[in-house]
Short mmCIF file of C-alpha atoms and ligand atoms in Angstrom, two decimals:
data_model
loop_
_atom_site.label_atom_id
_atom_site.label_comp_id
_atom_site.label_asym_id
_atom_site.label_seq_id
_atom_site.Cartn_x
_atom_site.Cartn_y
_atom_site.Cartn_z
CA VAL A 23 186.03 160.48 163.81
CA LEU A 24 189.85 159.43 163.08
CA ASP A 25 190.67 160.92 160.13
CA LEU A 26 193.97 158.89 160.01
CA CYS A 27 196.10 161.40 157.07
CA ALA A 28 194.05 164.72 157.29
CA ALA A 29 196.93 167.24 156.06
CA PRO A 30 196.04 169.97 154.27
CA GLY A 31 191.86 169.15 155.56
CA GLY A 32 189.60 169.46 153.68
CA LYS A 33 187.73 165.74 154.82
CA THR A 34 188.74 166.54 158.26
CA ALA A 35 186.75 170.01 157.78
CA GLN A 36 183.48 168.48 156.18
CA LEU A 37 184.21 166.75 159.02
CA ALA A 38 183.42 168.67 161.73
CA ALA A 39 181.30 170.89 159.72
CA ALA A 40 179.35 168.70 160.16
CA SER A 41 179.55 168.60 163.73
CA ALA A 42 181.99 165.15 164.34
CA GLN A 43 184.58 165.52 166.93
CA VAL A 44 188.05 165.02 165.09
CA THR A 45 191.15 163.90 165.63
CA ALA A 46 193.74 164.90 163.05
CA ILE A 47 196.46 163.09 162.62
CA ASP A 48 198.54 162.98 159.88
CA VAL A 49 202.67 161.80 159.14
CA SER A 50 204.18 165.18 158.26
CA LYS A 51 204.07 167.78 160.99
CA ARG A 52 204.24 170.64 158.15
CA ARG A 53 201.15 169.65 156.19
CA LEU A 54 199.43 168.80 160.18
CA ALA A 55 200.10 172.76 160.13
CA ARG A 56 197.91 173.41 157.32
CA VAL A 57 194.51 171.32 158.70
CA GLY A 58 195.36 173.94 160.85
CA GLU A 59 195.66 177.02 159.45
CA ASN A 60 192.68 175.70 157.43
CA LEU A 61 190.75 174.68 160.84
CA ALA A 62 191.18 178.51 161.60
CA ARG A 63 190.09 180.01 158.80
CA LEU A 64 187.11 178.41 158.65
CA GLY A 65 186.70 178.63 162.49
CA LEU A 66 186.24 174.73 162.65
CA ALA A 67 188.18 172.95 165.37
CA ALA A 68 189.86 169.22 165.54
CA GLU A 69 192.70 167.87 167.82
CA LEU A 70 195.69 167.91 165.36
CA VAL A 71 198.57 164.66 166.42
CA ALA A 72 201.20 164.42 163.57
CA ALA A 73 202.24 160.67 163.61
CA ASP A 74 202.70 157.95 161.72
CA ALA A 75 199.12 156.41 161.53
CA ALA A 76 200.80 153.08 161.48
CA ALA A 77 202.14 153.00 164.65
CA PHE A 78 199.12 155.13 165.67
CA THR A 79 197.18 153.67 169.52
CA PRO A 80 193.65 155.60 170.09
CA SER A 81 192.82 156.70 173.75
CA ALA A 82 189.40 154.73 172.20
CA PRO A 83 188.40 152.59 169.01
CA ALA A 84 186.34 155.28 167.27
CA ASP A 85 182.99 155.24 165.73
CA VAL A 86 184.44 156.07 162.46
CA VAL A 87 188.41 155.40 161.32
CA LEU A 88 188.68 157.84 157.67
CA LEU A 89 191.63 156.95 155.65
CA ASP A 90 191.81 159.12 152.65
CA ALA A 91 194.87 156.69 151.42
CA PRO A 92 198.58 158.80 149.65
CA CYS A 93 198.32 157.17 146.34
CA THR A 94 199.60 157.29 142.43
CA ALA A 95 196.86 159.71 141.78
CA THR A 96 196.10 158.87 138.96
CA GLY A 97 192.16 159.98 139.41
CA THR A 98 193.73 163.60 139.50
CA ILE A 99 194.98 162.74 135.68
CA ARG A 100 193.42 165.53 133.97
CA ARG A 101 194.20 168.38 135.81
CA HIS A 102 197.55 166.57 136.70
CA PRO A 103 198.61 165.22 133.64
CA ASP A 104 202.84 164.90 133.93
CA ILE A 105 201.11 161.53 135.76
CA ALA A 106 201.21 159.98 133.18
CA VAL A 107 204.99 160.18 132.74
CA LEU A 108 206.06 160.35 135.96
CA LYS A 109 203.88 157.79 137.42
CA THR A 110 205.82 154.02 137.20
CA PRO A 111 204.38 150.58 138.30
CA ALA A 112 206.93 150.81 141.48
CA ASP A 113 205.05 153.63 142.77
CA ILE A 114 202.42 151.75 142.56
CA ALA A 115 203.41 148.70 144.23
CA ALA A 116 204.99 151.02 146.71
CA CYS A 117 201.27 153.23 147.35
CA VAL A 118 199.64 148.98 147.68
CA ALA A 119 202.87 147.83 150.26
CA LEU A 120 202.10 151.80 152.15
CA GLN A 121 198.28 151.60 152.71
CA ARG A 122 197.64 147.89 153.09
CA ARG A 123 199.88 148.67 156.39
CA LEU A 124 197.67 151.75 156.58
CA LEU A 125 194.45 149.81 156.57
CA ASP A 126 195.48 147.39 159.12
CA ALA A 127 196.43 149.70 161.72
CA ALA A 128 192.99 151.06 159.82
CA ALA A 129 190.61 148.07 160.96
CA THR A 130 192.41 147.85 164.41
CA MET A 131 190.70 151.22 165.38
CA VAL A 132 187.35 151.06 164.64
CA ALA A 133 185.29 150.19 168.13
CA PRO A 134 182.60 147.07 167.09
CA GLY A 135 179.98 148.25 164.71
CA GLY A 136 181.60 151.53 164.21
CA VAL A 137 182.84 152.62 160.85
CA LEU A 138 185.64 152.15 158.43
CA ILE A 139 186.18 154.73 155.07
CA TYR A 140 188.68 154.29 152.17
CA ALA A 141 190.00 155.80 150.19
CA VAL A 142 191.81 157.47 147.68
CA CYS A 143 192.45 159.61 144.54
CA SER A 144 193.93 157.15 142.56
CA LEU A 145 192.01 154.57 140.05
CA GLN A 146 194.52 151.63 139.53
CA PRO A 147 192.25 148.25 140.83
CA GLU A 148 195.21 147.28 142.88
CA GLU A 149 195.13 150.49 144.99
CA GLY A 150 191.33 150.96 144.72
CA PRO A 151 188.75 147.07 144.99
CA ASP A 152 192.03 144.35 144.47
CA GLN A 153 193.17 146.58 148.07
CA VAL A 154 189.62 145.99 150.06
CA ALA A 155 189.54 142.75 148.28
CA ALA A 156 192.39 142.57 150.30
CA LEU A 157 191.57 144.13 152.97
CA LEU A 158 188.00 142.10 153.39
CA ALA A 159 189.73 138.27 153.03
CA ARG A 160 192.08 139.30 155.66
CA HIS A 161 190.08 140.75 158.41
CA ALA A 162 186.79 139.00 158.87
CA GLU A 163 185.16 140.99 161.03
CA LEU A 164 185.18 143.78 158.63
CA ARG A 165 182.34 143.20 155.96
CA ARG A 166 180.79 145.40 153.32
CA ALA A 167 178.57 148.78 154.10
CA PRO A 168 177.33 149.21 150.33
CA VAL A 169 176.75 152.78 148.95
CA ASP A 170 172.73 153.39 147.89
CA PRO A 171 172.96 155.45 145.17
CA ALA A 172 169.93 156.91 147.40
CA GLU A 173 173.23 158.71 149.07
CA VAL A 174 174.95 160.23 146.19
CA ALA A 175 171.84 162.27 144.74
CA GLY A 176 170.23 159.42 142.36
CA LEU A 177 173.50 158.90 140.54
CA ALA A 178 173.70 155.11 140.03
CA ASP A 179 177.08 155.21 138.72
CA LEU A 180 178.94 156.05 140.40
CA VAL A 181 178.19 153.02 142.29
CA THR A 182 179.69 150.05 141.47
CA ALA A 183 178.55 146.64 141.50
CA GLU A 184 180.02 145.39 144.73
CA GLY A 185 178.75 148.91 146.43
CA ASP A 186 181.61 151.01 146.90
CA LEU A 187 181.78 154.62 144.90
CA ARG A 188 183.79 155.09 142.21
CA THR A 189 184.22 158.39 140.21
CA LEU A 190 185.15 158.91 136.52
CA PRO A 191 185.84 161.70 134.67
CA CYS A 192 183.28 160.93 132.13
CA HIS A 193 181.35 161.55 134.48
CA LEU A 194 178.76 164.81 135.38
CA ALA A 195 180.19 165.27 132.55
CA ALA A 196 177.53 168.43 131.38
CA GLU A 197 178.69 169.66 135.12
CA GLY A 198 182.71 169.86 133.43
CA GLY A 199 183.33 166.00 134.13
CA MET A 200 184.74 164.65 137.60
CA ASP A 201 188.51 163.90 139.51
CA GLY A 202 188.60 159.67 139.43
CA PHE A 203 187.90 158.62 142.84
CA TYR A 204 186.87 155.76 144.54
CA VAL A 205 185.69 154.59 148.26
CA ALA A 206 184.88 151.58 150.46
CA ARG A 207 182.72 151.72 153.13
CA LEU A 208 183.21 148.62 155.52
CA ARG A 209 181.90 148.07 158.37
CA ARG A 210 183.53 146.37 162.14
CA GLY A 211 180.72 142.89 163.03
CA PRO A 212 181.41 140.37 164.99
CA VAL A 213 183.19 137.43 163.44
CA LEU A 214 181.61 134.74 161.56
CA ALA A 215 181.57 131.43 162.22
CA GLY A 216 183.77 129.53 159.50
CA ARG A 217 185.18 133.11 158.79
CA ARG A 218 188.49 133.46 160.59
CA ALA A 219 190.52 136.85 160.99
CA SER A 220 193.31 136.89 160.94
C1 SAM B 142 196.03 162.11 150.05
S1 SAM B 142 196.30 163.47 151.39
C2 SAM B 142 194.64 163.58 152.03
C3 SAM B 142 194.25 164.70 151.63
C4 SAM B 142 193.49 165.04 153.31
N1 SAM B 142 192.68 163.57 153.51
C5 SAM B 142 192.01 165.59 152.70
O1 SAM B 142 191.06 165.12 152.62
O2 SAM B 142 192.23 167.22 153.23
C6 SAM B 142 196.98 161.65 152.25
C7 SAM B 142 197.57 162.20 153.10
O3 SAM B 142 199.04 160.92 153.64
C8 SAM B 142 199.48 162.19 154.24
N2 SAM B 142 200.24 159.78 155.00
C9 SAM B 142 201.01 160.22 154.61
N3 SAM B 142 201.98 158.66 155.17
C10 SAM B 142 201.17 158.44 156.44
C11 SAM B 142 201.42 157.86 157.93
N4 SAM B 142 202.20 157.31 157.20
N5 SAM B 142 200.64 158.52 158.43
C12 SAM B 142 199.97 159.17 158.51
N6 SAM B 142 200.16 160.19 157.36
C13 SAM B 142 200.38 159.69 156.21
C14 SAM B 142 200.52 162.00 153.71
O4 SAM B 142 201.57 164.04 154.27
C15 SAM B 142 199.19 163.62 153.12
O5 SAM B 142 198.84 164.30 153.97
#
């Protein structure tokens, strides 16, 4: 697995704990050091690379590429209410541009038949479903691999009509609710006749 925006390493650790061979990349050396500390504390291992993921070239295409992208984090607003005051439309536009650059790079790193996971803790459509729709329009080799509610404990409310995962603070309210989070799963296949790769 190529974990392209890895720090502080929550998902790197979960992947390593599930026996995946993970290369964890982050542009911030300081934050990447946290990944190393967290893995060591948990008795887990991954290859760590300090790099701009948009300019990174892997030694070989990966079975799975995870892009847990930088975002406005509006899904965490119940824990960080200052987001409503501090974040501006310009922040959304800047995140959308960076995510687009990272997604285009990530798409080139997926092996044929492999999977690209895109995740953000933002609930802004521009950073989630709109971003994925635009990616699919640019990359004819990618198509959605819809999430089945059975993969998320049968919680059909968490799966959108398109087959993406979208959690909201109102979900699992009796258990305290959930942060907002968005995940799309895409698979790299052959380019079909009539669809043009960008
Ligand atoms: C949402 S956090 C990732 C959280 C992490 N996946 C986890 O589960 O713990 C986004 C990360 O992207 C990193 N980042 C931002 N721009 C980047 C870039 N161009 N290349 C690689 N990493 C980048 C940030 O330093 C930050 O650590």
